[in-house]
């Protein structure tokens, strides 16, 4: 567990992960469009890869196994990340790039709206 924690600390020192805070002013946040959602997902997945590289046992795996492991759990990582950032917010999802998805988001984000209503 200490190696996992140390890996997280190393990645956090290189990247601002947007840790949850109860004093977020939503009026300063941009409503996410599809590109913002994709950019946030890309950013979070890159952070996941960087984090994994700091774990010695992960580095000992073959490249194929590393890719398979990351792919198998990327979805959970993305969902848990947005859930963690949004726990203290009501009817809003806070993405890793500080954009937001509201419960009543515009129709052009209809598939995303389904996620935000759960």
Short mmCIF file of C-alpha atoms in Angstrom, two decimals:
data_model
loop_
_atom_site.label_atom_id
_atom_site.label_comp_id
_atom_site.label_asym_id
_atom_site.label_seq_id
_atom_site.Cartn_x
_atom_site.Cartn_y
_atom_site.Cartn_z
CA UNK A 1 0.00 0.00 0.00
CA UNK A 2 2.82 2.40 0.72
CA UNK A 3 4.12 1.96 -2.85
CA UNK A 4 0.67 2.85 -4.22
CA UNK A 5 0.52 5.91 -1.98
CA UNK A 6 4.03 6.99 -2.95
CA UNK A 7 3.12 6.60 -6.64
CA UNK A 8 0.09 8.83 -6.12
CA UNK A 9 2.16 11.46 -4.31
CA UNK A 10 4.71 11.51 -7.15
CA UNK A 11 2.02 11.94 -9.79
CA UNK A 12 0.21 14.60 -7.74
CA UNK A 13 3.43 16.57 -7.44
CA UNK A 14 3.67 16.62 -11.24
CA UNK A 15 -0.01 17.16 -12.00
CA UNK A 16 -2.78 19.05 -10.27
CA UNK A 17 -5.44 16.40 -9.79
CA UNK A 18 -8.22 18.67 -8.66
CA UNK A 19 -8.77 17.22 -5.22
CA UNK A 20 -12.23 17.60 -3.76
CA UNK A 21 -12.87 20.84 -1.97
CA UNK A 22 -16.06 22.13 -0.41
CA UNK A 23 -15.38 25.72 -1.46
CA UNK A 24 -15.73 25.34 -5.24
CA UNK A 25 -17.41 28.30 -6.90
CA UNK A 26 -19.44 26.72 -9.69
CA UNK A 27 -20.15 30.11 -11.26
CA UNK A 28 -16.52 30.22 -12.41
CA UNK A 29 -16.68 26.77 -14.04
CA UNK A 30 -17.31 26.21 -17.73
CA UNK A 31 -20.20 23.94 -18.75
CA UNK A 32 -18.60 20.97 -20.49
CA UNK A 33 -19.12 20.21 -24.14
CA UNK A 34 -18.22 16.91 -25.78
CA UNK A 35 -14.64 18.08 -26.45
CA UNK A 36 -14.20 19.06 -22.79
CA UNK A 37 -15.39 15.63 -21.68
CA UNK A 38 -12.99 13.91 -24.08
CA UNK A 39 -10.10 16.16 -23.00
CA UNK A 40 -10.82 15.44 -19.35
CA UNK A 41 -10.91 11.69 -19.99
CA UNK A 42 -7.62 11.88 -21.89
CA UNK A 43 -6.01 13.87 -19.07
CA UNK A 44 -7.22 11.45 -16.39
CA UNK A 45 -6.06 8.39 -18.35
CA UNK A 46 -2.62 9.91 -18.86
CA UNK A 47 -2.41 10.49 -15.11
CA UNK A 48 -3.42 6.84 -14.55
CA UNK A 49 -0.60 5.65 -16.81
CA UNK A 50 1.93 7.91 -15.07
CA UNK A 51 0.77 6.64 -11.67
CA UNK A 52 1.10 3.01 -12.77
CA UNK A 53 4.66 3.60 -14.00
CA UNK A 54 5.74 4.43 -10.44
CA UNK A 55 4.62 1.02 -9.15
CA UNK A 56 7.56 -1.42 -9.34
CA UNK A 57 5.39 -4.53 -9.84
CA UNK A 58 3.59 -2.87 -12.75
CA UNK A 59 6.88 -2.10 -14.47
CA UNK A 60 7.84 -5.77 -14.20
CA UNK A 61 4.84 -6.83 -16.31
CA UNK A 62 5.13 -7.25 -20.05
CA UNK A 63 3.93 -4.31 -22.13
CA UNK A 64 0.93 -6.35 -23.32
CA UNK A 65 -0.03 -7.12 -19.72
CA UNK A 66 0.39 -3.49 -18.70
CA UNK A 67 -1.88 -2.33 -21.51
CA UNK A 68 -4.45 -5.04 -20.75
CA UNK A 69 -4.51 -4.13 -17.07
CA UNK A 70 -4.91 -0.42 -17.74
CA UNK A 71 -7.62 -0.99 -20.34
CA UNK A 72 -9.53 -3.35 -18.06
CA UNK A 73 -9.79 -0.73 -15.31
CA UNK A 74 -9.80 2.58 -17.17
CA UNK A 75 -13.59 2.91 -17.00
CA UNK A 76 -13.69 2.42 -13.25
CA UNK A 77 -10.87 4.92 -12.83
CA UNK A 78 -12.77 7.56 -14.81
CA UNK A 79 -16.05 6.99 -12.97
CA UNK A 80 -14.49 6.90 -9.52
CA UNK A 81 -12.51 10.05 -10.27
CA UNK A 82 -15.53 12.11 -11.31
CA UNK A 83 -17.51 10.68 -8.38
CA UNK A 84 -14.76 11.65 -5.91
CA UNK A 85 -14.51 15.18 -7.28
CA UNK A 86 -18.32 15.59 -7.28
CA UNK A 87 -19.30 14.01 -3.95
CA UNK A 88 -19.88 17.32 -2.20
CA UNK A 89 -21.74 18.89 -5.14
CA UNK A 90 -25.46 18.67 -5.81
CA UNK A 91 -26.67 17.87 -9.33
CA UNK A 92 -23.23 18.60 -10.83
CA UNK A 93 -20.34 16.46 -12.03
CA UNK A 94 -16.89 18.04 -11.80
CA UNK A 95 -14.51 16.83 -14.49
CA UNK A 96 -10.75 16.58 -14.10
CA UNK A 97 -10.26 19.69 -16.24
CA UNK A 98 -12.58 21.69 -13.92
CA UNK A 99 -15.44 21.78 -16.40
CA UNK A 100 -18.85 20.78 -15.08
CA UNK A 101 -21.79 18.73 -16.28
CA UNK A 102 -25.06 19.82 -14.72
CA UNK A 103 -28.09 17.62 -14.18
CA UNK A 104 -29.97 19.77 -16.68
CA UNK A 105 -27.22 20.02 -19.27
CA UNK A 106 -28.05 21.11 -22.84
CA UNK A 107 -29.50 18.63 -25.33
CA UNK A 108 -26.25 18.40 -27.33
CA UNK A 109 -24.79 16.49 -24.39
CA UNK A 110 -27.75 14.12 -24.17
CA UNK A 111 -25.71 10.91 -23.62
CA UNK A 112 -23.75 12.65 -20.88
CA UNK A 113 -26.97 13.90 -19.33
CA UNK A 114 -27.99 10.29 -18.77
CA UNK A 115 -24.86 9.72 -16.68
CA UNK A 116 -25.30 12.92 -14.68
CA UNK A 117 -28.86 11.95 -13.73
CA UNK A 118 -27.84 8.67 -12.06
#
